[in-house]
Coordinates of C-alpha atoms in Angstrom, one line a residue:
X1 CA -5.1 21.7 -19.9
X2 CA -1.8 19.6 -18.9
X3 CA -0.7 16.3 -20.9
X4 CA -1.8 14.3 -18.1
X5 CA -5.2 15.4 -18.0
X6 CA -5.4 15.4 -22.1
X7 CA -4.4 11.7 -21.6
X8 CA -7.4 11.1 -19.2
X9 CA -9.7 12.8 -21.3
X10 CA -8.6 10.5 -24.3
X11 CA -8.9 7.4 -22.0
X12 CA -12.4 8.3 -21.0
X13 CA -13.4 8.8 -24.5
X14 CA -11.8 5.5 -25.5
X15 CA -14.1 3.6 -23.0
X16 CA -16.9 3.8 -25.3
X17 CA -15.1 2.7 -28.3
X18 CA -14.2 -1.1 -29.3
X19 CA -10.9 -2.1 -30.9
X20 CA -11.3 -1.8 -34.7
X21 CA -7.6 -2.9 -35.6
X22 CA -6.1 -6.2 -34.6
X23 CA -2.8 -7.1 -34.8
X24 CA -2.1 -10.9 -35.2
X25 CA 0.5 -13.2 -36.3
X26 CA 0.8 -11.7 -39.6
X27 CA 2.4 -8.8 -37.9
X28 CA 3.0 -5.0 -39.0
X29 CA 2.3 -4.7 -42.8
X30 CA 1.9 -1.7 -44.9
X31 CA -1.8 -2.4 -45.3
X32 CA -2.3 -2.3 -41.7
X33 CA -0.8 1.0 -41.5
X34 CA -3.3 2.5 -44.1
X35 CA -5.9 1.0 -42.4
X36 CA -5.0 2.8 -38.9
X37 CA -4.2 6.0 -41.2
X38 CA -7.6 5.6 -42.5
X39 CA -9.6 5.2 -39.4
X40 CA -7.7 8.0 -37.4
X41 CA -8.2 10.4 -40.2
X42 CA -12.1 9.7 -39.7
X43 CA -12.6 9.0 -35.9
X44 CA -9.5 10.6 -34.4
X45 CA -9.3 8.0 -31.7
X46 CA -9.1 4.3 -32.0
X47 CA -8.2 1.1 -30.2
X48 CA -5.8 -1.4 -31.6
X49 CA -6.0 -5.0 -30.5
X50 CA -2.7 -7.2 -30.3
X51 CA -3.7 -10.7 -30.3
X52 CA -1.6 -13.2 -28.3
X53 CA -0.1 -14.7 -31.4
X54 CA 1.6 -11.5 -32.3
X55 CA 5.4 -11.8 -32.7
X56 CA 6.3 -8.7 -30.3
X57 CA 5.3 -7.1 -27.2
X58 CA 2.3 -4.8 -27.1
X59 CA 4.2 -1.7 -26.2
X60 CA 6.9 -2.3 -29.0
X61 CA 4.1 -2.8 -31.5
X62 CA 2.4 0.4 -30.2
X63 CA 5.6 2.5 -30.7
X64 CA 5.9 1.1 -34.2
X65 CA 2.6 1.7 -35.0
X66 CA 2.8 5.4 -33.8
X67 CA 6.0 6.0 -35.8
X68 CA 4.6 4.6 -39.2
X69 CA 1.2 6.2 -38.8
X70 CA 2.1 9.3 -37.2
X71 CA -0.2 9.2 -34.3
X72 CA 0.3 9.5 -30.7
X73 CA 0.1 6.2 -28.5
X74 CA -2.4 7.8 -25.6
X75 CA -2.1 4.4 -23.6
X76 CA -1.4 0.8 -23.6
X77 CA -3.2 -1.6 -21.3
X78 CA -2.8 -5.4 -21.4
X79 CA -3.3 -5.8 -25.2
X80 CA -4.9 -2.7 -26.1
X81 CA -3.4 0.4 -27.7
X82 CA -5.3 3.8 -27.9
X83 CA -3.9 6.0 -30.7
X84 CA -5.1 9.4 -31.6
X85 CA -3.7 12.0 -34.4
X86 CA -1.2 14.7 -33.4
X87 CA -4.0 17.4 -33.9
X88 CA -6.2 16.1 -31.2
X89 CA -3.4 15.5 -28.9
X90 CA -2.2 19.0 -29.3
X91 CA -5.6 20.7 -29.4
X92 CA -6.4 19.3 -25.8
X93 CA -3.1 19.9 -24.5
X94 CA -3.1 23.5 -25.1
X95 CA -7.0 23.8 -24.1
X96 CA -7.6 26.1 -21.3
X97 CA -10.4 26.1 -18.9

């Protein structure tokens, strides 16, 4: 499976879930990073909602979250970021049909 196909598959899975983490005016804090790490470990795929009062652009926040938590940004659409863990990403990219 190519990276493009893996991204499509994860986006398809993300349709069924709701954003569970919200980034607002408080911005990115250690407690937010810990919450994302905990949810990624449990669910392997999460959505993060960036609220309108956030200090930065959604894409910048997505990159910061991925770097700080060791995750992969699957997609950024509007104010929603889809994150997955590296293990899920690599297993999907290496999967053969």
